[in-house]
Tab-separated table of C-alpha atoms in Angstrom:
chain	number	residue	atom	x	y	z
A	1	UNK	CA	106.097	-117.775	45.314
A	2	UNK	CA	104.992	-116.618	48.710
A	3	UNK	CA	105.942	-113.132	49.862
A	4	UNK	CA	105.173	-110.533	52.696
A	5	UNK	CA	102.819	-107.744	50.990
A	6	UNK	CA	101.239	-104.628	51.688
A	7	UNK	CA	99.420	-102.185	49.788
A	8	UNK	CA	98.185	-99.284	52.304
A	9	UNK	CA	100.268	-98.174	54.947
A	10	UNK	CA	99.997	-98.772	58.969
A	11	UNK	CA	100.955	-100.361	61.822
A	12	UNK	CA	102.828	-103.898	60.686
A	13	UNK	CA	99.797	-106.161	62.087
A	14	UNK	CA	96.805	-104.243	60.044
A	15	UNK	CA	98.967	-104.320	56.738
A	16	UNK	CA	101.089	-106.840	56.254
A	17	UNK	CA	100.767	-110.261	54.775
A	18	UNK	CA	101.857	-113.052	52.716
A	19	UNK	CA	100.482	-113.729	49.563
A	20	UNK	CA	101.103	-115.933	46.862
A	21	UNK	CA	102.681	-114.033	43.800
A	22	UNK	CA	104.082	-114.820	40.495
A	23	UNK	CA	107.632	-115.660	40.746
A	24	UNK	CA	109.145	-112.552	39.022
A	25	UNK	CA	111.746	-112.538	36.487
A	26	UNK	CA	115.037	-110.524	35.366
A	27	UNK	CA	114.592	-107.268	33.559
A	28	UNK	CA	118.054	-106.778	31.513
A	29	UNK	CA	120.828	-105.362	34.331
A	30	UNK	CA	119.187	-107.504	36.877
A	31	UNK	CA	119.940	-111.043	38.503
A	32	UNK	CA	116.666	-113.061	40.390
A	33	UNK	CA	118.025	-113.979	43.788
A	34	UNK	CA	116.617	-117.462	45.741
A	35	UNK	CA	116.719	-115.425	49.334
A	36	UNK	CA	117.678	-116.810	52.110
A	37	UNK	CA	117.393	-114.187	54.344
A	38	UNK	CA	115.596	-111.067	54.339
A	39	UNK	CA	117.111	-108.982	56.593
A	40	UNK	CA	115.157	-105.660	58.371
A	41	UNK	CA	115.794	-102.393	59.190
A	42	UNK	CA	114.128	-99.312	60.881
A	43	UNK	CA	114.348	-97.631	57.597
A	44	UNK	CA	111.473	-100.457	56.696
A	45	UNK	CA	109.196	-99.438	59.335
A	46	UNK	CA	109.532	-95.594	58.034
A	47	UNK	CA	108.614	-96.952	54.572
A	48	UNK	CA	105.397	-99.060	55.566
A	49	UNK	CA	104.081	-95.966	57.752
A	50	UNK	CA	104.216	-93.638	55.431
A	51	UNK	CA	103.577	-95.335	51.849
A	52	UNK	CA	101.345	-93.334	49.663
A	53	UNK	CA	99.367	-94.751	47.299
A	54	UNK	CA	102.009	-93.688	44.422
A	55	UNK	CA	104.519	-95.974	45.944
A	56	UNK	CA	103.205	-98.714	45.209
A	57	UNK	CA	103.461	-100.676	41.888
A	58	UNK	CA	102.441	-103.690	40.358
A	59	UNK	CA	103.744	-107.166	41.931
A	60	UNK	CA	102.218	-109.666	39.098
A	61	UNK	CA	98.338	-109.368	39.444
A	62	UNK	CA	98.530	-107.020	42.513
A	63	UNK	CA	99.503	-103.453	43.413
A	64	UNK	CA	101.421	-103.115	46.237
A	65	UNK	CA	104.807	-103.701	47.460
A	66	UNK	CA	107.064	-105.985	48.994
A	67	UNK	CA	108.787	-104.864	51.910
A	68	UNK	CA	112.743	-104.751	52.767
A	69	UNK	CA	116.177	-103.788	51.115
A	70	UNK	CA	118.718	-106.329	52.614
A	71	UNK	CA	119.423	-109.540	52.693
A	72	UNK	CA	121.228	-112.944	51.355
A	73	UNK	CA	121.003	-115.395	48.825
A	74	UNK	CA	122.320	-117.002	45.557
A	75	UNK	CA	121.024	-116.246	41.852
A	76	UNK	CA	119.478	-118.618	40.524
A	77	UNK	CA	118.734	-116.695	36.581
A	78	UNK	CA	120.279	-113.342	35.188
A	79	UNK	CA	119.042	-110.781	32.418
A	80	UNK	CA	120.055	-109.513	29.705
A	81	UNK	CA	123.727	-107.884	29.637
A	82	UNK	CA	124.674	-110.277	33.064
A	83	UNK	CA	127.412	-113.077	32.542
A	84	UNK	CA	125.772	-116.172	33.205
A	85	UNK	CA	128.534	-117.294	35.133
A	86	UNK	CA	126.718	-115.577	38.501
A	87	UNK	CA	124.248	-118.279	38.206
A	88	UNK	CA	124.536	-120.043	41.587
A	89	UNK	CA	126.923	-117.484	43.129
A	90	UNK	CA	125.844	-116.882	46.837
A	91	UNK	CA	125.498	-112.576	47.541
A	92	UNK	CA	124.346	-110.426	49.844
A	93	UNK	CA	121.726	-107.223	48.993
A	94	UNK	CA	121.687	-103.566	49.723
A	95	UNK	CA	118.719	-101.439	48.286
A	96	UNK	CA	116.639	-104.339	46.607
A	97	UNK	CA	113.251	-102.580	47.040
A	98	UNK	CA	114.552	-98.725	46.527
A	99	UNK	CA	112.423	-97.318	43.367
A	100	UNK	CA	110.597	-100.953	42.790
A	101	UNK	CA	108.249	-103.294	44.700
A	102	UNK	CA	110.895	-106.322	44.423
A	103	UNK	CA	112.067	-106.215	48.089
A	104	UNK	CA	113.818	-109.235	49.878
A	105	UNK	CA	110.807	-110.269	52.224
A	106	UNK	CA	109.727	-112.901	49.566
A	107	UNK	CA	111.459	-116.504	48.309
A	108	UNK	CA	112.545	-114.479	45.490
A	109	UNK	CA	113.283	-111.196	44.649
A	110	UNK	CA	114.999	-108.873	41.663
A	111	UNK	CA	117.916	-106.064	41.547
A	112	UNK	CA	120.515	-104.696	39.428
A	113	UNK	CA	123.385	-107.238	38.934
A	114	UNK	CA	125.901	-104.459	40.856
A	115	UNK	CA	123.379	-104.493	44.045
A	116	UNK	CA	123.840	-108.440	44.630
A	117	UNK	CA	127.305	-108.634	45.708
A	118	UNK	CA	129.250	-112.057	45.982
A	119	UNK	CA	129.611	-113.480	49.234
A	120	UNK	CA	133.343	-114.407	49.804
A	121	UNK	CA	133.755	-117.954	50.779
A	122	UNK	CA	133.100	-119.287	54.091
A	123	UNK	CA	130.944	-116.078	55.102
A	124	UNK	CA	127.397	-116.845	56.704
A	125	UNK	CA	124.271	-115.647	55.336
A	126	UNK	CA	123.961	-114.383	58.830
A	127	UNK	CA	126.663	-112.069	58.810
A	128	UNK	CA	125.976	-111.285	54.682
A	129	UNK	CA	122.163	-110.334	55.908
A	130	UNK	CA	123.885	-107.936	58.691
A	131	UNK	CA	125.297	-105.759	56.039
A	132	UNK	CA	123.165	-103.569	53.404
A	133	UNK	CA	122.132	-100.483	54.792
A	134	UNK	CA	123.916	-100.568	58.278
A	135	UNK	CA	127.492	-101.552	56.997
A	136	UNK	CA	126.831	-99.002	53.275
A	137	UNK	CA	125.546	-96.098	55.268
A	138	UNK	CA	128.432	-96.083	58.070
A	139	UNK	CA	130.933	-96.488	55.151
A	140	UNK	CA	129.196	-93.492	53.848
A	141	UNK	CA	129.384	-91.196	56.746
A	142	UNK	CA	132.947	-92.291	58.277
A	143	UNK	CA	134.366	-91.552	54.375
A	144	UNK	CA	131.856	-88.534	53.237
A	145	UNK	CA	134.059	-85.962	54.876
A	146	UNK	CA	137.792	-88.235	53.459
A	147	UNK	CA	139.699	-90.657	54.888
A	148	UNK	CA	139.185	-91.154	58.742
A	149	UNK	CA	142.666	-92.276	58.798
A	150	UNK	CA	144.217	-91.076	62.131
A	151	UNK	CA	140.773	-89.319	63.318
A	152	UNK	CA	139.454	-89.455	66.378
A	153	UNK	CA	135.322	-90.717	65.596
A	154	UNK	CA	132.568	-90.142	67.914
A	155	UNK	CA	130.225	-92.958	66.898
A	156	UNK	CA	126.691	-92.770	68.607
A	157	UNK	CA	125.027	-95.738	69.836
A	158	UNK	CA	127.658	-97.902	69.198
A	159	UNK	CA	125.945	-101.170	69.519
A	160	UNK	CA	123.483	-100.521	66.870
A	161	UNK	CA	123.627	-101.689	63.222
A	162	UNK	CA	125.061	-98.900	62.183
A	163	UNK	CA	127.291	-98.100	65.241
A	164	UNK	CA	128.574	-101.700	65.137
A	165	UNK	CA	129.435	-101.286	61.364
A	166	UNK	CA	131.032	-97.990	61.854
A	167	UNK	CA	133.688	-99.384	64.993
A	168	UNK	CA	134.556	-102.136	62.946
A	169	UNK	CA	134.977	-100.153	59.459
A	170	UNK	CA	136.569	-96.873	61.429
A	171	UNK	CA	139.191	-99.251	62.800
A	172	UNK	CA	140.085	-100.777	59.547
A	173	UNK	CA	140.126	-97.382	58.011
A	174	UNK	CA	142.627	-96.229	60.715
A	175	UNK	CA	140.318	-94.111	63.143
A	176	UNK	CA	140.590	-94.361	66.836
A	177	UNK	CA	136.773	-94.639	67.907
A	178	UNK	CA	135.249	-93.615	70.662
A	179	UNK	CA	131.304	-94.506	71.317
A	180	UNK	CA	128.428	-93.855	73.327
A	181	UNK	CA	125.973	-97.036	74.535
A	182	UNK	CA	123.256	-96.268	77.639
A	183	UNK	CA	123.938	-99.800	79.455
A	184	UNK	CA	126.733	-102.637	80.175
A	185	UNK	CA	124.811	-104.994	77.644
A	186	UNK	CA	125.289	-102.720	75.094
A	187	UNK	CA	129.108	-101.609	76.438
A	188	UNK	CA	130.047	-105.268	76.003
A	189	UNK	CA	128.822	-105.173	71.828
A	190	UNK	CA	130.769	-102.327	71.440
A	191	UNK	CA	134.071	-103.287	72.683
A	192	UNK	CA	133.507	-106.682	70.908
A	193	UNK	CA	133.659	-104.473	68.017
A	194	UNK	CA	136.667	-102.958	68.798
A	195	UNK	CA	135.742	-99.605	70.164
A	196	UNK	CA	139.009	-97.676	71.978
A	197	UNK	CA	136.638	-96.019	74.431
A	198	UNK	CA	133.488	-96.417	75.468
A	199	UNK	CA	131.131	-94.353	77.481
A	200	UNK	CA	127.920	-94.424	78.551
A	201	UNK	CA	126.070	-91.525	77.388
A	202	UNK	CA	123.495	-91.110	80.664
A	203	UNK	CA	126.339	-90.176	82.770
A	204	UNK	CA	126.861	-86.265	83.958
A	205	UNK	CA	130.281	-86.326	82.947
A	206	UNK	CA	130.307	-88.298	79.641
A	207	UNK	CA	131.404	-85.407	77.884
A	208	UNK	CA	134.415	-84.980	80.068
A	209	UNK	CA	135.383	-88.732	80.314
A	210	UNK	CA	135.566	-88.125	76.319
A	211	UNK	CA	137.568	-85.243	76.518
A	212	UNK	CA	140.106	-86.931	79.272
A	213	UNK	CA	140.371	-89.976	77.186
A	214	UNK	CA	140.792	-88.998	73.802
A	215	UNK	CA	140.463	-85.101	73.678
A	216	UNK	CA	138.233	-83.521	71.403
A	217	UNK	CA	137.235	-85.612	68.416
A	218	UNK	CA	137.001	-85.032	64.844
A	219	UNK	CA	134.330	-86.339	63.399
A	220	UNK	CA	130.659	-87.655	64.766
A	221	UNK	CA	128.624	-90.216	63.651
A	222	UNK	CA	125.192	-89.239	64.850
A	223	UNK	CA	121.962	-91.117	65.087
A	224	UNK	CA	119.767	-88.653	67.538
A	225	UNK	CA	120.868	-85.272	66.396
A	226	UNK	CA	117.924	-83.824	68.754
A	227	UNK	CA	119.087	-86.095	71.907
A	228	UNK	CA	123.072	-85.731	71.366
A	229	UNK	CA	123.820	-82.190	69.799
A	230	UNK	CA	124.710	-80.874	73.518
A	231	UNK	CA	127.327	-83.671	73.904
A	232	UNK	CA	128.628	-83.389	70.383
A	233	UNK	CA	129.079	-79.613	70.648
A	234	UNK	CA	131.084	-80.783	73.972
A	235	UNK	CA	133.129	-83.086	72.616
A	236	UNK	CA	134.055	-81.882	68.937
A	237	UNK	CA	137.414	-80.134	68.154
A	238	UNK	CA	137.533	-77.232	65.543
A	239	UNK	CA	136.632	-78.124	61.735
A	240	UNK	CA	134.795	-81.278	63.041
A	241	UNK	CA	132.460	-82.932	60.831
A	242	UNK	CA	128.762	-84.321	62.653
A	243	UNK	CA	127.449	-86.379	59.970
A	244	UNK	CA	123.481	-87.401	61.103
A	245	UNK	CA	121.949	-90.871	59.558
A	246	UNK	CA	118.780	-90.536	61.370
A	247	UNK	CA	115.614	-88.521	61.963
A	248	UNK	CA	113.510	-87.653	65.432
A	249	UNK	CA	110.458	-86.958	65.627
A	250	UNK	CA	111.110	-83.337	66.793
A	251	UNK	CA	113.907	-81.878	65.171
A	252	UNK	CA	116.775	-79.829	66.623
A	253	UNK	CA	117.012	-76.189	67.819
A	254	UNK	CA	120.716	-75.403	66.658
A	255	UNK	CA	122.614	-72.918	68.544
A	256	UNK	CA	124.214	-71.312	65.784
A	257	UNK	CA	127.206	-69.293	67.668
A	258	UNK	CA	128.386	-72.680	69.231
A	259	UNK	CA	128.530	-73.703	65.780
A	260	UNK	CA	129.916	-71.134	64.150
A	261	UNK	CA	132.688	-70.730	67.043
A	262	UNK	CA	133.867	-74.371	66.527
A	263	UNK	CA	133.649	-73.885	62.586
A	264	UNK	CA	131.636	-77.386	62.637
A	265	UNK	CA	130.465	-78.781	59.683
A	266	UNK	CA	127.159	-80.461	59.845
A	267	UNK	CA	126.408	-82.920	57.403
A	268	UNK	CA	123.146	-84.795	56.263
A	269	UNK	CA	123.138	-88.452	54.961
A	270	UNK	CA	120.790	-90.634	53.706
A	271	UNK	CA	121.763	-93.771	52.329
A	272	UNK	CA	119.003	-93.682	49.574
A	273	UNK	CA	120.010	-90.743	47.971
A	274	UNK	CA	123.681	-90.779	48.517
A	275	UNK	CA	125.629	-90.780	45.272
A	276	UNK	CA	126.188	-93.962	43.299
A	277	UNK	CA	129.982	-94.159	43.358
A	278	UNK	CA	130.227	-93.698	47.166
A	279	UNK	CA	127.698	-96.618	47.618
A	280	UNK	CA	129.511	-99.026	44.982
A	281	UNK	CA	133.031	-97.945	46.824
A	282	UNK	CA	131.313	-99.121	50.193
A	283	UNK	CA	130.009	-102.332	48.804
A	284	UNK	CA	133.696	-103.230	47.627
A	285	UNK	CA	135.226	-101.805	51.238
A	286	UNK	CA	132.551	-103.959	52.946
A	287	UNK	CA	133.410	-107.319	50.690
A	288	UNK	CA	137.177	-106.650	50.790
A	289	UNK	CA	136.760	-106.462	54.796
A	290	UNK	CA	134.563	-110.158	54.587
A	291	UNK	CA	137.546	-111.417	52.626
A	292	UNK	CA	139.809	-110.532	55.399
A	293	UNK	CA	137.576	-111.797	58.207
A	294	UNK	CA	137.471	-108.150	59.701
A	295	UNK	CA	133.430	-107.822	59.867
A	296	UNK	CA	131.386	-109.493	62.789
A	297	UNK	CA	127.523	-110.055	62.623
A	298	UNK	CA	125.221	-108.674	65.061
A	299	UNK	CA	123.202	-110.912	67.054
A	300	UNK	CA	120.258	-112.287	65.170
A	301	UNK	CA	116.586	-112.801	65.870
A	302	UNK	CA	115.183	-115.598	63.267
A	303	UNK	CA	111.794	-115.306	62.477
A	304	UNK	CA	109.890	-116.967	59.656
A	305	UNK	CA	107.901	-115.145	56.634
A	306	UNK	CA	104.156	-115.765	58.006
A	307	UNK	CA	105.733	-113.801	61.769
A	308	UNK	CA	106.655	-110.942	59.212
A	309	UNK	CA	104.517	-108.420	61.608
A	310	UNK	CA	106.257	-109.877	64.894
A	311	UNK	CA	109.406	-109.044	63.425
A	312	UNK	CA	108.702	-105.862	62.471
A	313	UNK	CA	107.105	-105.222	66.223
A	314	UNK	CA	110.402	-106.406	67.703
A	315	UNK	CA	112.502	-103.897	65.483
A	316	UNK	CA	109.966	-101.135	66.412
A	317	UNK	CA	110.564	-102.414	70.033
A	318	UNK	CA	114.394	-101.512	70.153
A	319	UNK	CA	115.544	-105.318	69.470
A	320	UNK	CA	119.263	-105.083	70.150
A	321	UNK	CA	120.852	-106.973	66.953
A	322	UNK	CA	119.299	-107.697	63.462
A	323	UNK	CA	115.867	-109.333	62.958
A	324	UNK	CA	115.572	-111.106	59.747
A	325	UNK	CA	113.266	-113.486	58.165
A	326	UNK	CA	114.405	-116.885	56.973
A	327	UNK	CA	113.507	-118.569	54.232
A	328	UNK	CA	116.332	-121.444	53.516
């Protein structure tokens, strides 16, 4: 089969490429999945950059890795200890490349029979591509702290992956969200999504539009802890909860009174070592939501498996939407 490859780490143009592998097959526990899509994330672009040479593992004759977590596609063989009935059944993929070189940036690709979930009928491989990591790691932080159910949620960049997942799963959970976007392209995603408020974070005076609007909120959804903890100090109400998804290159100075007079709880989460029950509960939250039409895709760049490196420049270029590689 052909897949994207690397086996040092860089820049996307010096490392990757595709190569012809064996095809692989199911260890017992695991289903092979025909991909259609292979969807990518930033969390991809962290892993190629920084790749030691312990990371990577043998993919048939080589020793390397193929890259990505997400994705779509339908099994086409199972393992050992997986009903053969999930033979053709069309899924989408969170984690697929997490521990093993299997990722989804290949024709085929291996993972744990729980990590391929079915697709419910009449749901695009667009929108199944979408999910993964964006829709399992906003699930994570909107529900890490309990129920958002009448909680006011401060969702950062609202028009991102995450951000997008988080309006849409907030509202079905019962939150009313408010989010932050930095221009009227982004504005318009948002309230697509089904944001209650949304603000535009460059303002002077975002913090007080948030307060007027909604008063102080309960719980933040943070992607630029560095950039944002100013506003979110602003904004949050006593006992809230700023959960962070995301790194910066230069991490916070916290202002510990501020935090200590609000009695804020800040929380840490990354979806790769979040526990195992809270990730299965989001994968059956996030299918339950396709079966009731609830979850919208972001828009989607198509590129093809020999343009891997373009898509991965376009990602590190602040693409607004999903990039994914197709391979229907």
């Amino acid at each position: 089969m052909r897949a994207a490859f690397h086996d040092t780490a860089g820049p996307a143009r010096s490392v990757l490429r595709v190569v012809d592998v064996e095809r692989p097959e199911p260890a017992p526990g695991q289903v092979r999945v025909r991909v259609a899509l292979s969807a990518i994330n930033p969390g991809d672009m962290f892993l190629r950059l920084n790749s030691t040479p312990q990371d990577f593992q043998p993919v048939g004759e080589r020793t390397g890795r193929i890259p990505h977590q997400d994705g779509t596609g339908t099994i086409d063989a199972v393992g050992a200890g997986v009903d053969p009935s999930r033979i053709g059944e069309r899924v989408w993929l969170w984690m697929a490349g997490a521990g093993h070189p299997w990722g989804t940036a290949a024709q085929w690709t291996v993972i744990p029979s729980e990590q391929a979930v079915a697709l419910p009928d009449g749901i695009s491989d667009e929108l199944g591509a979408c999910l993964g990591i964006p829709a399992m790691t906003a699930h994570w932080c909107l529900h890490a702290d309990g129920s958002p159910r009448d909680r006011t949620v401060l969702v950062a960049a609202g028009a991102g992956a995450v951000g997008h997942y988080a309006i849409e799963l907030g509202r079905i959970a019962g939150a009313r969200i408010v989010t932050t976007v930095s221009g009227p392209e982004k504005a318009a995603l948002a309230r697509a999504a089904g944001a209650d408020l949304v603000v535009n974070y460059r303002d002077a005076d975002a913090a007080q539009q948030i307060l007027h609007a909604a008063g102080p909120v309960d719980r933040i959804i943070e992607v630029a802890l560095t950039d944002n903890l100013g506003l979110d100090l602003a904004v949050a109400g006593p006992g809230a909860t700023v959960v962070t998804y995301a790194a910066q290159p230069e991490d916070p100075t916290l202002p510990v009174f501020p935090l200590m007079w609000s009695n804020l709880a800040l929380r840490f989460a990354l979806f790769l070592t979040a526990p195992r029950d809270a990730l299965l509960r989001a994968a059956t939250a996030i299918t339950a939501a396709l079966r009731e039409g609830t979850l919208t895709p972001l828009p989607v760049r198509s590129f093809g498996l020999d343009d891997v490196a373009d898509a991965h420049e376009a990602v590190e270029s602040g693409l607004i939407g999903k990039a994914v590689l197709d391979l229907r």
